[in-house]
Coordinates of C-alpha atoms in Angstrom, one line a residue:
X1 CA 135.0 93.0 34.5
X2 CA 132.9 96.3 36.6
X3 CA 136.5 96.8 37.4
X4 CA 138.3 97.3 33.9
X5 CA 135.1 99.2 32.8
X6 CA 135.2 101.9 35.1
X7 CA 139.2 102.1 34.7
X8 CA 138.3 102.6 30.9
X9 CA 135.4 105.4 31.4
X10 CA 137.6 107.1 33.7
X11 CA 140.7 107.2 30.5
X12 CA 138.1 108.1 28.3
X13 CA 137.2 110.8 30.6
X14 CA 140.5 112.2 30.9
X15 CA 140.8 112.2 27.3
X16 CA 137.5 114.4 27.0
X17 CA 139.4 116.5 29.1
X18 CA 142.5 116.6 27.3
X19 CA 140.9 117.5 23.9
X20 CA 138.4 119.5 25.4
X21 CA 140.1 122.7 23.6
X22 CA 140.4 121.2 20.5
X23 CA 136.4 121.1 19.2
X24 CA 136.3 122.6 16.1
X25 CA 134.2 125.8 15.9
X26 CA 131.2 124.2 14.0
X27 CA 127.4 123.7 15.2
X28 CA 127.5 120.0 14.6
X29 CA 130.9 119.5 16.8
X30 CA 130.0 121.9 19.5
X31 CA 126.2 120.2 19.6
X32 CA 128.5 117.2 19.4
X33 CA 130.6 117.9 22.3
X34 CA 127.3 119.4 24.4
X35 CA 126.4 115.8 24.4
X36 CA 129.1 114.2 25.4
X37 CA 129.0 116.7 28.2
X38 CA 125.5 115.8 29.6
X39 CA 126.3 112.4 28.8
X40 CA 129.3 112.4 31.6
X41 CA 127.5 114.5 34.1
X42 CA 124.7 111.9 34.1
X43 CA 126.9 108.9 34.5
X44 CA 129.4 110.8 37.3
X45 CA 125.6 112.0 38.8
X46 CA 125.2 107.8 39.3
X47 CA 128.5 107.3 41.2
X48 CA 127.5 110.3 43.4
X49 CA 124.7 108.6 44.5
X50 CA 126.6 105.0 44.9
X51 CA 128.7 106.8 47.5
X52 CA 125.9 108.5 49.2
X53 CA 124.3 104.8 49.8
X54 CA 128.6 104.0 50.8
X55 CA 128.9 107.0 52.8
X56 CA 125.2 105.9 54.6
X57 CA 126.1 102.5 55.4
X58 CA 129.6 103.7 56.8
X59 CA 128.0 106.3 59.6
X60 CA 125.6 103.2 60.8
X61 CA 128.4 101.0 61.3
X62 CA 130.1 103.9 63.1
X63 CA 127.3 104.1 65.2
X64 CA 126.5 100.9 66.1
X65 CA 130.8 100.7 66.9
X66 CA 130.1 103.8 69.4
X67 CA 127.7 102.1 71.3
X68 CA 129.7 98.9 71.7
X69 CA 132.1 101.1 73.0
X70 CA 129.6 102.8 75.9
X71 CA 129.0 99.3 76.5
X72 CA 132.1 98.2 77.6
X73 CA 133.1 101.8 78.6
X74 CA 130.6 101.3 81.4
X75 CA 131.3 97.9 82.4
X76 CA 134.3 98.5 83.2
X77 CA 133.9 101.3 85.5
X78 CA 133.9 100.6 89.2
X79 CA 134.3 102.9 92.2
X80 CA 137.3 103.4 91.6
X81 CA 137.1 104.7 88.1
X82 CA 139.7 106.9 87.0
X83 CA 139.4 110.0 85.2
X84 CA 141.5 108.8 81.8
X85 CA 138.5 105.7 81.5
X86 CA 136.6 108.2 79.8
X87 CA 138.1 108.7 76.1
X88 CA 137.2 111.7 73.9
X89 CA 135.1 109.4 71.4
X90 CA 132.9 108.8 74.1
X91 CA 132.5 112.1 74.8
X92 CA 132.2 113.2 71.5
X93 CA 129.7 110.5 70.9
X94 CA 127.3 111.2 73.4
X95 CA 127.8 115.4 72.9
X96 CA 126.5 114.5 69.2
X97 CA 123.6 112.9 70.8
X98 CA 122.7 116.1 72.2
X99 CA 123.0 115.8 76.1
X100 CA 124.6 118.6 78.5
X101 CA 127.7 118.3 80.2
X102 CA 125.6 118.2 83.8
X103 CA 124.1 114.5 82.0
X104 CA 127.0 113.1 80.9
X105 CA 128.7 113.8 83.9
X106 CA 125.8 112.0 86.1
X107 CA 125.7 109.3 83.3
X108 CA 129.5 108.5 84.2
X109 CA 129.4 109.2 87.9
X110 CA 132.0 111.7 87.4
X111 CA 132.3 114.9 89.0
X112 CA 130.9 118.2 86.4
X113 CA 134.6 120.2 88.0
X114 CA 136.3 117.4 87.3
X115 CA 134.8 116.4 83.8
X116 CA 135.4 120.5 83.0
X117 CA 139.1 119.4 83.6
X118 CA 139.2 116.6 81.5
X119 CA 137.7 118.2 78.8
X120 CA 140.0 120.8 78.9
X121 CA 142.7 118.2 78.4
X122 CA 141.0 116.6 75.6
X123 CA 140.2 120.3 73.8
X124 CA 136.6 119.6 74.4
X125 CA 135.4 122.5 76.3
X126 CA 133.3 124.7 73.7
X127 CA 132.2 121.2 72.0
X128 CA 128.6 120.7 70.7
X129 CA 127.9 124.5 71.8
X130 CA 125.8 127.0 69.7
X131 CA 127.3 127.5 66.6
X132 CA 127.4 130.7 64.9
X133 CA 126.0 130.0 61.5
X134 CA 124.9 132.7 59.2
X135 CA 121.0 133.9 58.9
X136 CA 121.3 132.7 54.9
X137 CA 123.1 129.2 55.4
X138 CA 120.4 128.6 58.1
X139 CA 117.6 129.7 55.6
X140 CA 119.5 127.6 52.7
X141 CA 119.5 124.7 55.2
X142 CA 115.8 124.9 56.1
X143 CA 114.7 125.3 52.9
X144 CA 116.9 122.3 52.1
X145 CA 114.6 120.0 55.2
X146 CA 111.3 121.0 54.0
X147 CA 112.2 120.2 50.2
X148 CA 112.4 116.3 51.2
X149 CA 109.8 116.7 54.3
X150 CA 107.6 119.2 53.1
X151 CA 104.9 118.8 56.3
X152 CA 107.9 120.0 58.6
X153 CA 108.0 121.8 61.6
X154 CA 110.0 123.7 64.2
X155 CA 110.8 120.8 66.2
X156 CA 111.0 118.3 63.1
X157 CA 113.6 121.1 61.7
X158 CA 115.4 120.9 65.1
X159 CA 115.5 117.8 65.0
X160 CA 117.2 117.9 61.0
X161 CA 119.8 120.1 62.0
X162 CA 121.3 118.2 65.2
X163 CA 121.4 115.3 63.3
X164 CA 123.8 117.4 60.6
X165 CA 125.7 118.2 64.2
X166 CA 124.0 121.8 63.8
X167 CA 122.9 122.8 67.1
X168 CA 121.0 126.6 66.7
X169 CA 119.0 128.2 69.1
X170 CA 114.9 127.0 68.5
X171 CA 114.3 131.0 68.7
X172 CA 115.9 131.3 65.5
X173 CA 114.5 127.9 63.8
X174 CA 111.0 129.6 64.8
X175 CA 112.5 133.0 63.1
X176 CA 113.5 131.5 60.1
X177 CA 110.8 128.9 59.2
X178 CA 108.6 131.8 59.5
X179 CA 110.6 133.5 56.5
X180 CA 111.0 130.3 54.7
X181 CA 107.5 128.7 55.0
X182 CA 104.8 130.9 56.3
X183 CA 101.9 129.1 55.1
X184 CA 103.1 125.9 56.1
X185 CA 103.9 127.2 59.8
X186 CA 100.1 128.6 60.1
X187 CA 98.5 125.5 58.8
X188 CA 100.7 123.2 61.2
X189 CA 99.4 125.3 64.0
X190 CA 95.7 124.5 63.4
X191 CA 96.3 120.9 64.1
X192 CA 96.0 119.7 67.6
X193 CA 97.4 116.3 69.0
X194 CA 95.1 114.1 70.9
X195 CA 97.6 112.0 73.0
X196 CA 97.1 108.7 75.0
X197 CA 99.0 107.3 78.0
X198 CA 100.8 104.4 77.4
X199 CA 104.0 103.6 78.7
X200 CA 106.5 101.1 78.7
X201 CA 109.1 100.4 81.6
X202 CA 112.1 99.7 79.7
X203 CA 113.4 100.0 76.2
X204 CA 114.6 97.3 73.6
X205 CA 110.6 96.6 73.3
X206 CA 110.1 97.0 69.3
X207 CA 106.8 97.7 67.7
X208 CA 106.4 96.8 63.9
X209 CA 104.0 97.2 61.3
X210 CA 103.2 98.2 57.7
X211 CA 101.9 101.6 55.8
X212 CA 100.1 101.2 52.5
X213 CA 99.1 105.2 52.7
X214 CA 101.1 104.9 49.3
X215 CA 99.6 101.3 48.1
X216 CA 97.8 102.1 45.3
X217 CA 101.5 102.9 43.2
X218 CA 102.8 100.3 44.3
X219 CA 104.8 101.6 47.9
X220 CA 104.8 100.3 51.4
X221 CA 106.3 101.5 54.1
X222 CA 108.0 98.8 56.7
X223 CA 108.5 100.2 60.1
X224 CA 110.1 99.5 63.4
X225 CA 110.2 101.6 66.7
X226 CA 111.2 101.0 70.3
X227 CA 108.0 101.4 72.7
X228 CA 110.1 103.1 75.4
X229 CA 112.5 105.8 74.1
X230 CA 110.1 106.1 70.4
X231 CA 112.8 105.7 68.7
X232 CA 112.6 104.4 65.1
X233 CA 115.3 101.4 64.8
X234 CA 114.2 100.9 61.1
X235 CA 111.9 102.5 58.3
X236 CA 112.1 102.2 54.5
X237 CA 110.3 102.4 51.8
X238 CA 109.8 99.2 49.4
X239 CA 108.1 97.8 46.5
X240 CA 106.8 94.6 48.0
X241 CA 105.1 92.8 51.4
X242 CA 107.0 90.0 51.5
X243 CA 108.2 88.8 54.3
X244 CA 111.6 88.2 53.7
X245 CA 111.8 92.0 52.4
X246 CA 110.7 92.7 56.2
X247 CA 113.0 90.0 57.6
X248 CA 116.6 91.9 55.9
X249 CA 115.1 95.6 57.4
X250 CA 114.5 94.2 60.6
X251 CA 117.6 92.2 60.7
X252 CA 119.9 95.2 59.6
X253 CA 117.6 97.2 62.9
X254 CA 119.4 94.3 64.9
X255 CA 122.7 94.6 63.8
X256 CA 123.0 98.7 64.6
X257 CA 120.8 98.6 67.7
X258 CA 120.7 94.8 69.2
X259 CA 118.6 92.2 69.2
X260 CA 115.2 93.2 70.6
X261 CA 113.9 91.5 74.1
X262 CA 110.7 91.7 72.6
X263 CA 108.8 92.5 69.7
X264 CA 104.7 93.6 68.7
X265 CA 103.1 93.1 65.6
X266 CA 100.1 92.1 64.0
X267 CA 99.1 89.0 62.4
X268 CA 100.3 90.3 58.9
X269 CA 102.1 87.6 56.9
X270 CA 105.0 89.9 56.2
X271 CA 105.8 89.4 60.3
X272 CA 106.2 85.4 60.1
X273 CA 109.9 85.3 59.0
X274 CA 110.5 88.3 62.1
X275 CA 108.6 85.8 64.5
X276 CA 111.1 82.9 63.5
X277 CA 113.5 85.2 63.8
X278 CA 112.8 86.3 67.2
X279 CA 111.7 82.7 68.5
X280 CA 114.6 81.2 67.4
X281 CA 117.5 84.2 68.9
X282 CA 115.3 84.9 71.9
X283 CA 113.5 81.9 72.5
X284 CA 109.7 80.3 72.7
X285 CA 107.1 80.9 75.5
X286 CA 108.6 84.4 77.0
X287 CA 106.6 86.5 74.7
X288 CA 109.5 87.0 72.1
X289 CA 106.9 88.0 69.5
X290 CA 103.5 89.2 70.6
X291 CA 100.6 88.8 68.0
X292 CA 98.1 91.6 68.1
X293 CA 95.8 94.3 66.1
X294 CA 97.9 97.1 64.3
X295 CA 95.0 99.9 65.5
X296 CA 96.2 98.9 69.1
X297 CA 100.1 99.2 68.5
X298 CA 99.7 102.8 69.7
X299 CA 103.9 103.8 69.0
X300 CA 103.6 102.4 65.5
X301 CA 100.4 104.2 64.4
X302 CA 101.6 107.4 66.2
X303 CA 105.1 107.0 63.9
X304 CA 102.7 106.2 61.0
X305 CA 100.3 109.4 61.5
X306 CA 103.7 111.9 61.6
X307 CA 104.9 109.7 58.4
X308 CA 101.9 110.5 56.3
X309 CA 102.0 114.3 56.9
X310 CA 105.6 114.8 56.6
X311 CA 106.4 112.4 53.7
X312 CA 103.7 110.6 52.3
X313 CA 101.0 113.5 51.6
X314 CA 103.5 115.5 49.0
X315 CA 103.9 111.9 47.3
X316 CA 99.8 110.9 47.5
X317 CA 99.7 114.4 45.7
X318 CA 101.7 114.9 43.4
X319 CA 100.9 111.1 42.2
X320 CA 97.5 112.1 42.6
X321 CA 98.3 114.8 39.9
X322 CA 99.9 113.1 37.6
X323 CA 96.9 110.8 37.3
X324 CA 94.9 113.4 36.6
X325 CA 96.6 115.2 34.1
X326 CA 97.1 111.9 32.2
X327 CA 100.7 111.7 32.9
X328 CA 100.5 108.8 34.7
X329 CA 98.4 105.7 34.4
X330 CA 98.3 103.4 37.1
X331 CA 97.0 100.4 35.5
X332 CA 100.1 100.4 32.9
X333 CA 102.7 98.5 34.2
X334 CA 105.4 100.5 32.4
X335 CA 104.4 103.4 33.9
X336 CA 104.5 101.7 37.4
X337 CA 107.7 100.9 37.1
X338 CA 108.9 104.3 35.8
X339 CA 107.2 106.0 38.7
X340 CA 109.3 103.1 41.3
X341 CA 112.4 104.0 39.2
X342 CA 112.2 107.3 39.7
X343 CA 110.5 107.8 43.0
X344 CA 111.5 105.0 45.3
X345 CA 114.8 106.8 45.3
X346 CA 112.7 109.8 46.7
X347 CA 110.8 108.6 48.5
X348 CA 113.6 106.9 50.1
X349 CA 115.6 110.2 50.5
X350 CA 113.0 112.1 52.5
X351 CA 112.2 108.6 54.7
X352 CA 116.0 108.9 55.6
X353 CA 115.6 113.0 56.6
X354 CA 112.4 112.2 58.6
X355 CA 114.3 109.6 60.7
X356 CA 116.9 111.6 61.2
X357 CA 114.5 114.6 63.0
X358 CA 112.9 111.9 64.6
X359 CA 115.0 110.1 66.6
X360 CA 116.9 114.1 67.5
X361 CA 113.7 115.8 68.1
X362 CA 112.5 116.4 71.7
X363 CA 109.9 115.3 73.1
X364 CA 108.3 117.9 75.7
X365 CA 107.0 115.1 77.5
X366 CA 110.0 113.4 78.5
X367 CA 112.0 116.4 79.9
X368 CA 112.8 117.4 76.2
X369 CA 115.2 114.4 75.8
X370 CA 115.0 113.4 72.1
X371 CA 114.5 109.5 71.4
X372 CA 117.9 108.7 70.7
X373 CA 119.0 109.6 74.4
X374 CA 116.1 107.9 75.2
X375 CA 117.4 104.7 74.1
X376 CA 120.8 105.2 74.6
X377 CA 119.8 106.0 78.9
X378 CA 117.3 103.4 78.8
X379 CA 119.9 100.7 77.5
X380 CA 122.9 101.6 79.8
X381 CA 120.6 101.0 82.6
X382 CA 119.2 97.6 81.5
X383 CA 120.6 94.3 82.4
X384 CA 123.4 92.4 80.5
X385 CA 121.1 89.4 79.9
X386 CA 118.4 91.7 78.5
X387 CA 120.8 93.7 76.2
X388 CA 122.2 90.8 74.0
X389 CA 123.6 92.4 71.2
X390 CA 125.9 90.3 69.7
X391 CA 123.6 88.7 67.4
X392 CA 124.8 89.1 64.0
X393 CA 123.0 89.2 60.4
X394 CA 124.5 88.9 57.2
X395 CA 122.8 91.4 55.0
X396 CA 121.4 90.8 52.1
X397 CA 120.6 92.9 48.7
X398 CA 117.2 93.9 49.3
X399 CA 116.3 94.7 45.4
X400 CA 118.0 92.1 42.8
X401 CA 118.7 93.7 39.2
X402 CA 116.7 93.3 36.7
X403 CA 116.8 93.7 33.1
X404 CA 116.1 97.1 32.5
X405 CA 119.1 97.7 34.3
X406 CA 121.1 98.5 31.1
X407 CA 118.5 100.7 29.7
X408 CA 118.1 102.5 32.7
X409 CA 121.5 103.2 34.9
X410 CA 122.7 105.9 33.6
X411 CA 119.5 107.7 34.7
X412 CA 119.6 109.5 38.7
X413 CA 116.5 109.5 40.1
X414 CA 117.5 112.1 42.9
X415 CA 118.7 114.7 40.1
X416 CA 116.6 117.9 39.9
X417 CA 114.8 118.0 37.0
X418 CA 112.7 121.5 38.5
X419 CA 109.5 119.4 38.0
X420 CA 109.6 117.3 41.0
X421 CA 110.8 114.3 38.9
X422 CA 108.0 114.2 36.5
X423 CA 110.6 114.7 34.0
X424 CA 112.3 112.3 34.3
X425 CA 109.4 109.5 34.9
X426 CA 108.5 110.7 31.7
X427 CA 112.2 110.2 30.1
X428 CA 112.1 106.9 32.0
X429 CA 108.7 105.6 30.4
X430 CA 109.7 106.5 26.5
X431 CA 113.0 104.3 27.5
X432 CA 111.1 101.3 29.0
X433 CA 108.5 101.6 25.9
X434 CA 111.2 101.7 23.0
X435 CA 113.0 98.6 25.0
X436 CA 110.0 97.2 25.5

């Protein structure tokens, strides 16, 4: 049924197009026609953003199918490994990760002469060097980072750009961000760090927990990070505390990065289905799941501290605002679910950029390795038995439709209405109140 009605919009589409030319030259036809227009750019708008969420979902299956392939890539090298072992995807795959040809080559016990040679076969010699991009793309794509993670800086921006497989010199991220955000830069340099020592030997060690720094609208953040590397295995933004909304994030963590050997949470009864979870894949007694107070979880809160000034302050804010010019009332449950309409989508969108410069940022204090080389090292090193990532999750629709789903779906909530979306939560709220 989906089926035969998007074959029909697309023939009525090409039938707009077709008698396009033929409007008669009167106000009520052209006004007419304007319609249909903005009509057709809002519905084309939503399968846009269908095949963002398509395209996302693709590159994590990629990835997990990358490191399957280091996996067995490295297993079955021996002494006697030959130089045509290593295939350019691996290569590729661990260039995109951002380490130097001296690491890979000490990774794979290969010679750096003889790894030159191969590359050369393979057309991989100038791979993942500087690029030469132009001084207005690179202000275009800065400006582009700090519009969805406004408290941004140098190395968070970095960290954007290697992620997009953009790899600039930081002298000229430093240059540009002071062009593009001055203010911001000064601020961020008033804050100072205070940082504790905790360390953990080995990674696949996950730390969860919740943020409610958005609670009050309705928002909470569920959050998973690996206590070694810091890397963040899973992070979204939801509507709900359940736990079987925390269950499907955590399970879809397991199915890109592996099953955990252990994992630390509080109490919370959002954790008791990741507990069972755990228990039941990893087994009882061994400390599968360790129980303890979320102000101790020292990876978590540090993730959660960089969240709130990155992401959630410009939301606290401009919410914030909206209550007090009376655009928004938070006791009015149409209004609540405007404001999730509109800005879990967002929200969302930003949560997925501040991953992204998370796990490819450096970190000074481990030898300026970013937390995705962290984890990728950390797990080639660790044992077979401890590894055990072949458990596998079906996934799940984490929001069912509802309802308003008619009323609403030809609305984007990521389209730039130049009010940072107030517009539209107000379109959104005369909708739900006429259907209401």
């Amino acid at each position: 049924m989906v089926s035969a009605e998007i074959h029909q919009y697309f023939v009525e589409l090409e039938n707009f197009f077709a008698t396009a030319g033929n409007t008669p030259n009167d106000i009520n036809s052209l006004e007419c026609r304007l319609r249909h227009i903005e009509d057709h750019r809002s519905i084309i708008g939503t399968f846009l953003l269908l095949m963002s969420n398509v395209q996302q979902n693709v590159a994590e299956r990629i990835l997990c199918i990358h490191l399957e392939g280091i996996y067995e890539s490295l297993r079955e090298m021996s002494a006697e490994i030959t130089l045509y072992n290593i295939s350019a995807v691996l290569l590729i795959y661990m260039r995109d990760l951002g380490f130097s040809w001296a690491a890979i080559s000490r990774m794979l016990s290969v010679n750096i002469r003889t790894l030159y040679n191969h590359r050369r076969q393979l057309g991989l010699v100038d791979y993942g060097n500087f690029i030469n991009i132009s001084d207005n793309d690179l202000n275009r794509l800065i400006a582009e980072v700090l519009s969805q993670t406004p408290g941004s800086g140098e190395t968070y921006v970095t960290g954007s750009l290697r992620g997009r497989g953009i790899r600039v010199q930081r002298w000229r991220v430093r240059e540009h961000l002071r062009i593009v955000d001055p203010v911001g830069r000064a601020l961020r340099g008033r804050r100072a760090i205070q940082r504790r020592v905790y360390n953990i030997s080995v990674p696949n060690q996950v730390h969860i927990d919740t943020n409610h720094k958005l609670n009050p609208w309705g928002f909470v953040f569920h959050g998973g990070i690996d206590g070694y590397s810091r890397c963040i295995t899973y992070l979204r933004c939801c509507t709900d505390n359940r736990a079987s909304t925390a269950l499907q994030l955590f399970q879809g963590a397991v199915d890109l990065f592996g099953l955990p050997h252990h994992v630390r949470g509080d109490g919370g009864r959002e954790n008791i289905d990741i507990a069972r979870f755990m228990i039941q894949n990893r087994g009882a007694n061994r400390g599968s799941f360790m129980v303890g107070r979320s102000v101790h979880n020292q990876r978590i809160e540090r993730l959660w501290g960089e969240l709130n000034r990155v992401v959630s302050a410009y939301f606290k804010d401009l919410f914030l605002f909206m209550e007090n010019v009376a655009v928004l009332d938070s006791t009015d449950p149409v209004h609540i679910m405007a404001l999730h309409h509109v800005y879990l989508p967002r929200i969302n969108r930003s949560v997925y950029e501040f991953v992204s410069q998370w796990n490819h940022h450096s970190l000074r204090t481990m030898e300026s390795n970013s937390p995705l080389q962290l984890w990728t090292v950390g797990m080639l090193l660790l044992h077979e038995d401890q590894r055990l990532n072949h458990v596998h999750v079906q996934q799940q629709q984490l929001y069912h439709q509802h309802q308003w789903d008619a009323v609403l779906g030809h609305i984007n909530p990521l389209n730039d209405d130049g009010n940072h979306g107030i517009e539209l939560f107000l379109t959104v709220c005369h909708l739900l109140q006429m259907n209401n």
